[in-house]
Amino acid sequence: MANSNSRAVGVFAALGGGAALIPSLIPKTSLDLTIPGFELLVAVPVMFWGLFMGVLFAPTAAARLGTNLLTKSAGLLAASGLAFAGFGLSSNSFLLGAAVFGLGFGLLEVIITAATRHKHHDSARELTRVNAAFAIAAVTAPLLLAAELAISGTILIAGLVGSMVLLSSW
């Protein structure tokens, strides 16, 4: 990964925002689809199941595709997942989006963590920066979503975070 540290920080920030947005979108999505919110709660474990699958398959996928192609593909998966979850027209697209986002997340997490450990002498410091970016974005994305909904009723933040995942992984 060229320019791996700033790229890693950007990807992890986007992943933190995305991981926090999926559950934060449940109330608005349930209202838009006129279904009870509890029907979409399964999106959270579905997202983490996707993440788990990504973590499991990342080493094999990296060996076959190379880390550069896998990073780009995983970024595309995560961004597509956010698009399906944020702008989908059914509960199935919301759940599929959560799973696809999680899969991209898991793949990226393994690739970036391994690259950071490999390329940096002080990998603990670099991983702290990457994880801090994740945490800050995870805290702020739902707050930005709430403000955006209160002001305009739109969910452009989901598109912004999806774009950030895609751009930072390419």
mmCIF file with all atom_site columns, N, CA and C in Angstrom, residues 3 18-19 24 44 49 58-59 106 123 126 128 132 134 138-140 160:
data_model
loop_
_atom_site.group_PDB
_atom_site.id
_atom_site.type_symbol
_atom_site.label_atom_id
_atom_site.label_alt_id
_atom_site.label_comp_id
_atom_site.label_asym_id
_atom_site.label_entity_id
_atom_site.label_seq_id
_atom_site.pdbx_PDB_ins_code
_atom_site.Cartn_x
_atom_site.Cartn_y
_atom_site.Cartn_z
_atom_site.occupancy
_atom_site.B_iso_or_equiv
_atom_site.pdbx_formal_charge
_atom_site.auth_seq_id
_atom_site.auth_comp_id
_atom_site.auth_asym_id
_atom_site.auth_atom_id
_atom_site.pdbx_PDB_model_num
ATOM 1  N N  . ASN A 1 3   ? 1.917   4.985   0.456  1.00 0.00 ? 3   ASN A N  1
ATOM 2  C CA . ASN A 1 3   ? 1.488   5.984   1.430  1.00 0.00 ? 3   ASN A CA 1
ATOM 3  C C  . ASN A 1 3   ? 0.590   5.341   2.471  1.00 0.00 ? 3   ASN A C  1
ATOM 4  N N  . GLY A 1 18  ? -18.797 4.109   8.926  1.00 0.00 ? 18  GLY A N  1
ATOM 5  C CA . GLY A 1 18  ? -19.749 3.171   8.329  1.00 0.00 ? 18  GLY A CA 1
ATOM 6  C C  . GLY A 1 18  ? -20.313 2.183   9.331  1.00 0.00 ? 18  GLY A C  1
ATOM 7  N N  . ALA A 1 19  ? -19.445 1.643   10.175 1.00 0.00 ? 19  ALA A N  1
ATOM 8  C CA . ALA A 1 19  ? -19.902 0.672   11.174 1.00 0.00 ? 19  ALA A CA 1
ATOM 9  C C  . ALA A 1 19  ? -20.884 1.302   12.157 1.00 0.00 ? 19  ALA A C  1
ATOM 10 N N  . SER A 1 24  ? -27.294 3.144   13.165 1.00 0.00 ? 24  SER A N  1
ATOM 11 C CA . SER A 1 24  ? -27.912 4.469   13.312 1.00 0.00 ? 24  SER A CA 1
ATOM 12 C C  . SER A 1 24  ? -28.971 4.734   12.248 1.00 0.00 ? 24  SER A C  1
ATOM 13 N N  . VAL A 1 44  ? -27.291 -5.507  12.454 1.00 0.00 ? 44  VAL A N  1
ATOM 14 C CA . VAL A 1 44  ? -26.043 -5.362  13.220 1.00 0.00 ? 44  VAL A CA 1
ATOM 15 C C  . VAL A 1 44  ? -25.279 -6.685  13.284 1.00 0.00 ? 44  VAL A C  1
ATOM 16 N N  . TRP A 1 49  ? -21.214 -10.445 11.030 1.00 0.00 ? 49  TRP A N  1
ATOM 17 C CA . TRP A 1 49  ? -20.975 -11.742 10.397 1.00 0.00 ? 49  TRP A CA 1
ATOM 18 C C  . TRP A 1 49  ? -20.177 -11.519 9.110  1.00 0.00 ? 49  TRP A C  1
ATOM 19 N N  . ALA A 1 58  ? -9.561  -13.032 4.211  1.00 0.00 ? 58  ALA A N  1
ATOM 20 C CA . ALA A 1 58  ? -8.556  -12.051 3.769  1.00 0.00 ? 58  ALA A CA 1
ATOM 21 C C  . ALA A 1 58  ? -7.193  -12.663 3.454  1.00 0.00 ? 58  ALA A C  1
ATOM 22 N N  . PRO A 1 59  ? -6.641  -13.524 4.283  1.00 0.00 ? 59  PRO A N  1
ATOM 23 C CA . PRO A 1 59  ? -5.308  -14.059 3.950  1.00 0.00 ? 59  PRO A CA 1
ATOM 24 C C  . PRO A 1 59  ? -5.295  -14.830 2.625  1.00 0.00 ? 59  PRO A C  1
ATOM 25 N N  . GLY A 1 106 ? -14.083 -6.353  6.999  1.00 0.00 ? 106 GLY A N  1
ATOM 26 C CA . GLY A 1 106 ? -13.204 -7.414  7.484  1.00 0.00 ? 106 GLY A CA 1
ATOM 27 C C  . GLY A 1 106 ? -11.968 -7.595  6.619  1.00 0.00 ? 106 GLY A C  1
ATOM 28 N N  . SER A 1 123 ? 5.052   -0.110  15.096 1.00 0.00 ? 123 SER A N  1
ATOM 29 C CA . SER A 1 123 ? 3.705   -0.433  14.629 1.00 0.00 ? 123 SER A CA 1
ATOM 30 C C  . SER A 1 123 ? 2.640   -0.169  15.693 1.00 0.00 ? 123 SER A C  1
ATOM 31 N N  . GLU A 1 126 ? 1.586   3.398   15.218 1.00 0.00 ? 126 GLU A N  1
ATOM 32 C CA . GLU A 1 126 ? 0.826   3.554   13.971 1.00 0.00 ? 126 GLU A CA 1
ATOM 33 C C  . GLU A 1 126 ? -0.560  2.936   14.089 1.00 0.00 ? 126 GLU A C  1
ATOM 34 N N  . THR A 1 128 ? -2.232  2.603   16.816 1.00 0.00 ? 128 THR A N  1
ATOM 35 C CA . THR A 1 128 ? -2.991  3.478   17.704 1.00 0.00 ? 128 THR A CA 1
ATOM 36 C C  . THR A 1 128 ? -3.606  4.629   16.913 1.00 0.00 ? 128 THR A C  1
ATOM 37 N N  . ALA A 1 132 ? -7.520  5.112   16.516 1.00 0.00 ? 132 ALA A N  1
ATOM 38 C CA . ALA A 1 132 ? -8.090  6.373   17.011 1.00 0.00 ? 132 ALA A CA 1
ATOM 39 C C  . ALA A 1 132 ? -8.961  7.014   15.936 1.00 0.00 ? 132 ALA A C  1
ATOM 40 N N  . PHE A 1 134 ? -10.579 5.428   13.634 1.00 0.00 ? 134 PHE A N  1
ATOM 41 C CA . PHE A 1 134 ? -11.787 4.601   13.620 1.00 0.00 ? 134 PHE A CA 1
ATOM 42 C C  . PHE A 1 134 ? -12.748 5.057   14.725 1.00 0.00 ? 134 PHE A C  1
ATOM 43 N N  . ALA A 1 138 ? -16.411 6.723   14.446 1.00 0.00 ? 138 ALA A N  1
ATOM 44 C CA . ALA A 1 138 ? -17.545 5.951   14.964 1.00 0.00 ? 138 ALA A CA 1
ATOM 45 C C  . ALA A 1 138 ? -18.382 6.779   15.934 1.00 0.00 ? 138 ALA A C  1
ATOM 46 N N  . VAL A 1 139 ? -17.748 7.664   16.652 1.00 0.00 ? 139 VAL A N  1
ATOM 47 C CA . VAL A 1 139 ? -18.477 8.537   17.583 1.00 0.00 ? 139 VAL A CA 1
ATOM 48 C C  . VAL A 1 139 ? -19.179 9.671   16.836 1.00 0.00 ? 139 VAL A C  1
ATOM 49 N N  . THR A 1 140 ? -18.517 10.250  15.858 1.00 0.00 ? 140 THR A N  1
ATOM 50 C CA . THR A 1 140 ? -19.072 11.448  15.213 1.00 0.00 ? 140 THR A CA 1
ATOM 51 C C  . THR A 1 140 ? -20.080 11.160  14.105 1.00 0.00 ? 140 THR A C  1
ATOM 52 N N  . LEU A 1 160 ? -21.348 10.136  1.799  1.00 0.00 ? 160 LEU A N  1
ATOM 53 C CA . LEU A 1 160 ? -20.038 10.720  2.057  1.00 0.00 ? 160 LEU A CA 1
ATOM 54 C C  . LEU A 1 160 ? -19.085 9.683   2.641  1.00 0.00 ? 160 LEU A C  1
#
